[in-house]
Short mmCIF file of N, CA and C in Angstrom, two decimals:
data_model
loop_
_atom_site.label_atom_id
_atom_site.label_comp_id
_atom_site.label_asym_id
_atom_site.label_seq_id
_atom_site.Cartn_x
_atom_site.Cartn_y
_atom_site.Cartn_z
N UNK A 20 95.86 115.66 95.69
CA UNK A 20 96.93 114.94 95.06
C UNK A 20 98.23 115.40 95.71
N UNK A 21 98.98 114.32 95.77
CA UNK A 21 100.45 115.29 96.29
C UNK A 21 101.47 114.25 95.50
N UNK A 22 102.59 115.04 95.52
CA UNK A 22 103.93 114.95 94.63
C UNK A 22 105.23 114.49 95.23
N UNK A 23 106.08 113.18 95.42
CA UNK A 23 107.04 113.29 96.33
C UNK A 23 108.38 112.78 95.48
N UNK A 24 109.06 113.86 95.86
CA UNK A 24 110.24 113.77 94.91
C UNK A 24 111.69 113.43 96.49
N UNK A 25 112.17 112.75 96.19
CA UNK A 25 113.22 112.58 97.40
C UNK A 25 112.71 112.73 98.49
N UNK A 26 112.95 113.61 99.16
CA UNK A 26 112.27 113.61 100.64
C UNK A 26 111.27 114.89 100.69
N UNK A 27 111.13 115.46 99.54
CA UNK A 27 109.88 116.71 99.65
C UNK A 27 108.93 116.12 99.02
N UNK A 28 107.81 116.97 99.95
CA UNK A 28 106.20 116.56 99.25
C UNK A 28 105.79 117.92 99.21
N UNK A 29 104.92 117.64 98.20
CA UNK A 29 103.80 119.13 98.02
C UNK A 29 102.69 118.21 97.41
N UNK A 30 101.91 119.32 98.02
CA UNK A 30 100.06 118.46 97.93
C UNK A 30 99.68 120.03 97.07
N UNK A 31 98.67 119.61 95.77
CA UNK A 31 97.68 120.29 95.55
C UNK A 31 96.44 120.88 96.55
N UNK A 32 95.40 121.96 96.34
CA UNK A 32 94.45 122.00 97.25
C UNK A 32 92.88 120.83 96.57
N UNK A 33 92.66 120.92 97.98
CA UNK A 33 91.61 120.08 97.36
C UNK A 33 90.27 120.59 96.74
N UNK A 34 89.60 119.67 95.93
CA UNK A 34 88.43 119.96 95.42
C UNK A 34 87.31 118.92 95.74
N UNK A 35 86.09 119.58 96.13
CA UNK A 35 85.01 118.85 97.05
C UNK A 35 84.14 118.46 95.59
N UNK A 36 83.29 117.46 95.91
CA UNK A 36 82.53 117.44 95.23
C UNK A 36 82.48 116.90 93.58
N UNK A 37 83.58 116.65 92.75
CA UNK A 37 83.97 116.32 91.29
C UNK A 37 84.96 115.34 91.38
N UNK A 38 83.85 114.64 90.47
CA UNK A 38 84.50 113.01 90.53
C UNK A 38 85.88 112.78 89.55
N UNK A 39 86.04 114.28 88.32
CA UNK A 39 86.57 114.24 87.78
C UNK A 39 87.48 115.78 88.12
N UNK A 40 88.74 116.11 89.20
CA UNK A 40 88.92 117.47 89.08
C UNK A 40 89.84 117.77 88.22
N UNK A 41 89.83 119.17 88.51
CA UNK A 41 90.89 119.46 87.89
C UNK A 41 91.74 120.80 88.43
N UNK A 42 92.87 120.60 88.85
CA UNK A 42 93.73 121.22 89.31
C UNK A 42 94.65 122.69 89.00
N UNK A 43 94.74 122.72 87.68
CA UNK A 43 95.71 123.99 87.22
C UNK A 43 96.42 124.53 87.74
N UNK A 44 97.53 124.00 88.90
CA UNK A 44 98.16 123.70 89.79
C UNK A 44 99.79 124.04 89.10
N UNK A 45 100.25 124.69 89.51
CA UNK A 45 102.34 124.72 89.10
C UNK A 45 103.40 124.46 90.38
N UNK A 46 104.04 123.68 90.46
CA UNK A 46 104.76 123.50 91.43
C UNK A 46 106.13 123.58 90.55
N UNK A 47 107.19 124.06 91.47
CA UNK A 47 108.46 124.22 91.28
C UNK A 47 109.35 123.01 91.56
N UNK A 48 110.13 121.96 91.18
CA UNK A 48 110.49 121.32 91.73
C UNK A 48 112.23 121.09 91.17
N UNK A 49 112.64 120.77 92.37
CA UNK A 49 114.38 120.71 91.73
C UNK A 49 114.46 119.46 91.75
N UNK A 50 115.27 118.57 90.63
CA UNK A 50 115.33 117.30 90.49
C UNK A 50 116.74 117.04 89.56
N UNK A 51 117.42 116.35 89.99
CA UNK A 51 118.93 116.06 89.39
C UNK A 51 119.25 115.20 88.87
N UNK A 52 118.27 114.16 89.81
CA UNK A 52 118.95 112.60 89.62
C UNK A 52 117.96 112.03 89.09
N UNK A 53 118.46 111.78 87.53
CA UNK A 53 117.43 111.22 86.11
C UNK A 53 116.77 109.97 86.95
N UNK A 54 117.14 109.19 87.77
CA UNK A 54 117.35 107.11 88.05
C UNK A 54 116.09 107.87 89.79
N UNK A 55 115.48 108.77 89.98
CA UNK A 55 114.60 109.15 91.47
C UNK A 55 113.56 109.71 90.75
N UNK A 56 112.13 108.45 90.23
CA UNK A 56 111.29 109.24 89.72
C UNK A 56 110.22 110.57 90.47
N UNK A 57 109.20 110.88 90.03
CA UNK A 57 108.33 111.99 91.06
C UNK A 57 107.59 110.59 91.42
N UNK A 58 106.84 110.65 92.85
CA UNK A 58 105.86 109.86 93.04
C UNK A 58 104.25 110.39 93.17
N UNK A 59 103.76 110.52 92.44
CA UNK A 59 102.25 111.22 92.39
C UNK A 59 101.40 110.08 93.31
N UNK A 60 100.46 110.66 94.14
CA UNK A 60 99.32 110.09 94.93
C UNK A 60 98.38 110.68 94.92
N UNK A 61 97.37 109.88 94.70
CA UNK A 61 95.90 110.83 94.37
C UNK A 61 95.00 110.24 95.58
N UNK A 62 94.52 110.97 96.17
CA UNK A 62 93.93 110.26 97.47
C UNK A 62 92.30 111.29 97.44
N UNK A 63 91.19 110.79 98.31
CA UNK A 63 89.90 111.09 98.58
C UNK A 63 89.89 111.34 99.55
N UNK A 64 89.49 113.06 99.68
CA UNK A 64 89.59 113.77 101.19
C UNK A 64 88.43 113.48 102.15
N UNK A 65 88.92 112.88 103.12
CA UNK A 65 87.81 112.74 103.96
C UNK A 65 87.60 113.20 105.31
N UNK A 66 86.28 113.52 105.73
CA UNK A 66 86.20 115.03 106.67
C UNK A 66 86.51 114.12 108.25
N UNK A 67 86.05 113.11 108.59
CA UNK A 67 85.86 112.38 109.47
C UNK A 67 86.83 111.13 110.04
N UNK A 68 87.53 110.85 108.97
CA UNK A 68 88.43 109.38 109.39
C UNK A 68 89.82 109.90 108.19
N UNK A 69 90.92 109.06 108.18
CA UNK A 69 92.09 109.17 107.27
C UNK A 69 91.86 108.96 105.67
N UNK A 70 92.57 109.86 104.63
CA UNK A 70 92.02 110.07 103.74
C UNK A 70 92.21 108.55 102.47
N UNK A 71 91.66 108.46 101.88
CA UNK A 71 92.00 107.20 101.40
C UNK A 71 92.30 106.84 99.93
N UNK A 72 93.33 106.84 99.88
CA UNK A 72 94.58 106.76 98.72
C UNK A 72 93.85 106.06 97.84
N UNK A 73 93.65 106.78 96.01
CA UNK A 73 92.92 106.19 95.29
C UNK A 73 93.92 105.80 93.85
N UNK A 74 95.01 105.86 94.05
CA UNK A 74 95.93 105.06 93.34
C UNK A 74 97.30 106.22 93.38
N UNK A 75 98.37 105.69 92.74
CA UNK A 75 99.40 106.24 92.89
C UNK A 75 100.37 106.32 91.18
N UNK A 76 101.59 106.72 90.99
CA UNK A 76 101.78 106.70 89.53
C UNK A 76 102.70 107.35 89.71
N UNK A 77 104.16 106.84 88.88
CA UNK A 77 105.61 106.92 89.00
C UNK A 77 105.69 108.36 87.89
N UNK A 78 106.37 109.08 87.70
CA UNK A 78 106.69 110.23 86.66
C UNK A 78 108.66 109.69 86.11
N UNK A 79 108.73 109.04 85.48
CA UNK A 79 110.50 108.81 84.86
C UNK A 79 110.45 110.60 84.62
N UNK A 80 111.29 110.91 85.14
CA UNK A 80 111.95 112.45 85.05
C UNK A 80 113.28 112.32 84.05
N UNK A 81 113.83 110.81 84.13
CA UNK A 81 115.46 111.39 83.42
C UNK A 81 115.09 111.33 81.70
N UNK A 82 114.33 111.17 80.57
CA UNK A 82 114.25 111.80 79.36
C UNK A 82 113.86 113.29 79.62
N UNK A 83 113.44 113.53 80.50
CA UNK A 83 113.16 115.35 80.21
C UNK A 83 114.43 115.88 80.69
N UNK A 84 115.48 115.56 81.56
CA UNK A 84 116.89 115.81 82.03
C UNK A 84 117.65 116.13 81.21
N UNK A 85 117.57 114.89 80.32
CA UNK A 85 118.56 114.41 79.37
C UNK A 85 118.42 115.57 78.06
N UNK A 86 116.89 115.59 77.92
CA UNK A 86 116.82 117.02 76.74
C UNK A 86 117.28 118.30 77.32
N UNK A 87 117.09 118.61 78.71
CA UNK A 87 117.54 119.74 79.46
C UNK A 87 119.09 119.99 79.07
N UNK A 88 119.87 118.81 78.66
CA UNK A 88 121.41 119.15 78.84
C UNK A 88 121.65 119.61 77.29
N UNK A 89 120.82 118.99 76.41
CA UNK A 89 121.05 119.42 74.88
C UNK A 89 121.25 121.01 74.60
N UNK A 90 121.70 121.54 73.81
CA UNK A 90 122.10 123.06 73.86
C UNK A 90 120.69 122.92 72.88
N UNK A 91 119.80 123.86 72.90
CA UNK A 91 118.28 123.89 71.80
C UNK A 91 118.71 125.22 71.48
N UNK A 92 119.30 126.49 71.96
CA UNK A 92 119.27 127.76 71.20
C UNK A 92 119.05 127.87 69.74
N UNK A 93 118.45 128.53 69.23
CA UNK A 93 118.59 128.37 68.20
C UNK A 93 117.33 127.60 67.06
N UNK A 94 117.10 126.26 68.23
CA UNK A 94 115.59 125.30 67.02
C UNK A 94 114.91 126.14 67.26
N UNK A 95 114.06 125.86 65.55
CA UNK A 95 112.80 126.01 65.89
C UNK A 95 111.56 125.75 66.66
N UNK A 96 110.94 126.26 66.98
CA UNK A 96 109.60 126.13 67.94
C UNK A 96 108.91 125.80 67.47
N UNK A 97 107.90 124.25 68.20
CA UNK A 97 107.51 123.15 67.83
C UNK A 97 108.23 122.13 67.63
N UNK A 98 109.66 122.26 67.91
CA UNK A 98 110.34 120.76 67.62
C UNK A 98 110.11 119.70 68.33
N UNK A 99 110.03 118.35 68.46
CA UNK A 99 109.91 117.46 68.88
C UNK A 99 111.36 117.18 69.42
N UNK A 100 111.96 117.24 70.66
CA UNK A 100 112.98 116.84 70.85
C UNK A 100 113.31 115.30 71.08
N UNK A 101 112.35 114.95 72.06
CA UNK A 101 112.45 113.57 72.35
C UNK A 101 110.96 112.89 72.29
N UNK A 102 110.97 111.64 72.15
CA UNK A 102 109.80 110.86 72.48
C UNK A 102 110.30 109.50 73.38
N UNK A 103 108.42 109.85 74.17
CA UNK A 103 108.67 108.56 75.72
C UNK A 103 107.81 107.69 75.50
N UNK A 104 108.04 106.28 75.34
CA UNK A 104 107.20 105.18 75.14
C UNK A 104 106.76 104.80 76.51
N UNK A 105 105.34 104.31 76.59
CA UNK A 105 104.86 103.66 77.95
C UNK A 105 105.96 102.59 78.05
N UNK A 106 106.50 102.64 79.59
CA UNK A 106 106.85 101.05 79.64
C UNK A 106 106.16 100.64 81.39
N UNK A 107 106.98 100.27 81.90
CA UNK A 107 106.63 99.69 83.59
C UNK A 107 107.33 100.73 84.16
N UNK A 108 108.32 101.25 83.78
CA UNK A 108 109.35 102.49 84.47
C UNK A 108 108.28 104.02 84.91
N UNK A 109 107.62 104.16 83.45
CA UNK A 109 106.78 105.73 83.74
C UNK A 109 104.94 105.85 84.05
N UNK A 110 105.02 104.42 83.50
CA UNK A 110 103.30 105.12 84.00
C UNK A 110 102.21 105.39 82.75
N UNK A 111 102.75 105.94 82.02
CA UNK A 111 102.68 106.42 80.60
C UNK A 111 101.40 105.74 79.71
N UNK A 112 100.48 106.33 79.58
CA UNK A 112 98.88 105.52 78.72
C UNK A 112 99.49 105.33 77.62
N UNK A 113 100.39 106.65 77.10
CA UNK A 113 100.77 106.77 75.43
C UNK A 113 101.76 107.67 75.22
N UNK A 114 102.35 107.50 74.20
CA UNK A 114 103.66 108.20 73.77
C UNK A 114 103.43 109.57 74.28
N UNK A 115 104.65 109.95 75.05
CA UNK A 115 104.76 111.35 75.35
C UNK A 115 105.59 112.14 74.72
N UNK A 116 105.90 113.55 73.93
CA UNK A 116 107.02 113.79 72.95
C UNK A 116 107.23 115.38 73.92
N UNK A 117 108.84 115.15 73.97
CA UNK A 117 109.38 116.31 75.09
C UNK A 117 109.45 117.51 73.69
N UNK A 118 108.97 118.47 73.80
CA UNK A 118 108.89 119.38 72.47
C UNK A 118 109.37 120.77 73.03
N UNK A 119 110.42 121.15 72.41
CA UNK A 119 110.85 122.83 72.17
C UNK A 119 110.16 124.07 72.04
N UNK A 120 109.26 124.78 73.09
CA UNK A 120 108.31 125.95 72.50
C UNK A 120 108.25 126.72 73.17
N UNK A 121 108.55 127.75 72.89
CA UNK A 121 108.44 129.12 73.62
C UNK A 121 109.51 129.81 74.35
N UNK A 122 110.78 128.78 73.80
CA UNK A 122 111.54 128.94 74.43
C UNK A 122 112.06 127.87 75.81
N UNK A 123 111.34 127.01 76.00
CA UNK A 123 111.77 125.96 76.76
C UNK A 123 110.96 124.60 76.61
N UNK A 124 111.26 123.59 77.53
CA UNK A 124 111.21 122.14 76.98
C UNK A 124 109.51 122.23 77.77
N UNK A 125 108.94 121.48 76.93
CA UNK A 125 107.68 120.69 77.64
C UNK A 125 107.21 119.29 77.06
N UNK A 126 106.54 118.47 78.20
CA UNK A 126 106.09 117.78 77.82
C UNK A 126 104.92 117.07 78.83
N UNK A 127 103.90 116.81 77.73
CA UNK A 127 102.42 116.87 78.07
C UNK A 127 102.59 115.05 78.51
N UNK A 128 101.86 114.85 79.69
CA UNK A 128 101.48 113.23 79.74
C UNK A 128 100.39 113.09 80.18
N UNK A 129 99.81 111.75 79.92
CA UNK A 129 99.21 111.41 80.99
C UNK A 129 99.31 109.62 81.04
N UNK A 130 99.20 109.92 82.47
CA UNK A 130 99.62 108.71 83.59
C UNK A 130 98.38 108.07 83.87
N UNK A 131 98.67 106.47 83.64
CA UNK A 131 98.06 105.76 84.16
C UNK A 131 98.17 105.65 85.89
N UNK A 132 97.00 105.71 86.11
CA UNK A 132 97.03 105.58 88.23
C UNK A 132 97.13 103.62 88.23
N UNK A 133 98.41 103.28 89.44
CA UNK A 133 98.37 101.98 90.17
C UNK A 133 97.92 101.92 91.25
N UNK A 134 97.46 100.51 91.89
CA UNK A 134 96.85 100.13 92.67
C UNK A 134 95.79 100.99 92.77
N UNK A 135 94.82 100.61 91.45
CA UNK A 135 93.46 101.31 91.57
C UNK A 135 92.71 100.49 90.36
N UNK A 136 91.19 100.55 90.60
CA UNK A 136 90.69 99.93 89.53
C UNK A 136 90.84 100.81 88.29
N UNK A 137 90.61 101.85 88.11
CA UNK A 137 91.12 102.66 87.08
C UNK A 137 91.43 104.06 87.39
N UNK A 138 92.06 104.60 86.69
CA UNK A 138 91.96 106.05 86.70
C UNK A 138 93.36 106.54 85.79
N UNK A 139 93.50 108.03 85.48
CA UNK A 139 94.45 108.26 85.04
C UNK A 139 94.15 110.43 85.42
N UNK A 140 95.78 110.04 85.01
CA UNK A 140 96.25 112.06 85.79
C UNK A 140 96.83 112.34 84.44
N UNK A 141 95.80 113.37 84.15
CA UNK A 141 96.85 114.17 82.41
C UNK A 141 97.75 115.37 83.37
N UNK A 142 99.01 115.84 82.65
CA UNK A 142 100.04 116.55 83.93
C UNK A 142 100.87 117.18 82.30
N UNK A 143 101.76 118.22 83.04
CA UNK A 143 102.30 118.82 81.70
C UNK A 143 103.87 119.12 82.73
N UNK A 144 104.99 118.76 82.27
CA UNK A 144 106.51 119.02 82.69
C UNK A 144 106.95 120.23 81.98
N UNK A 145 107.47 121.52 82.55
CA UNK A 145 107.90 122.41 82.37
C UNK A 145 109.48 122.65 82.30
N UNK A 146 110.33 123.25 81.54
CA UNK A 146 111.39 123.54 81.67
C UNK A 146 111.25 125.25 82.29
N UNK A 147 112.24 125.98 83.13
CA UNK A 147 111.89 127.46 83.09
C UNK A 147 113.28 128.48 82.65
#
């Protein structure tokens, strides 16, 4: 899978063999501009010829921004700060809710994959 935010990419490592993987993967990423989503690509590694892209899926970054600027010191943990409705903009199977815990923002999704007959990427956004 790899990740392209403006002009940087970072690729996960790959996994042979599972039709279903799974990654547990953390990447660092700097991102400013709410309106430049992440672009996720999930592709099938192949040993012999070019690898072949098995759908792709937008990440809207500016609701998790937008909670980033809120001052939270102070809430309680477990708050629900924001909630993200699927639209055409994120990708989104189902409501995503940006939540206050541990001391910083997270929020759990998962993404429907395009230009593919099906698939979907569950992914978790970190504040640090």
């Amino acid at each position: 899978m790899s990740y392209d935010i403006a002009y940087t990419k970072l690729k996960t490592r790959v996994i042979k063999g599972n039709v279903n993987p799974e990654w547990n993967e953390s990447f660092n990423i700097s991102a400013s501009d709410p309106n430049v989503p992440i672009r996720l690509c999930v592709y099938d590694k192949d040993t012999f010829s070019f690898d072949d892209k098995m759908g792709d899926a937008d990440i809207d970054i500016g609701p998790f921004l937008k909670a980033l600027k809120m001052h939270l010191e102070g809430v309680p943990d477990g708050i629900t700060v924001s909630k993200v409705k699927p639209s055409n903009q994120n990708c989104l199977t189902e409501e995503s809710c940006i939540i206050w815990s541990g001391g910083r923002l997270v929020q759990n999704m998962i993404l429907r994959l395009r230009n593919v007959e099906c698939g979907e990427v569950e992914l978790q956004l970190r504040s640090d």
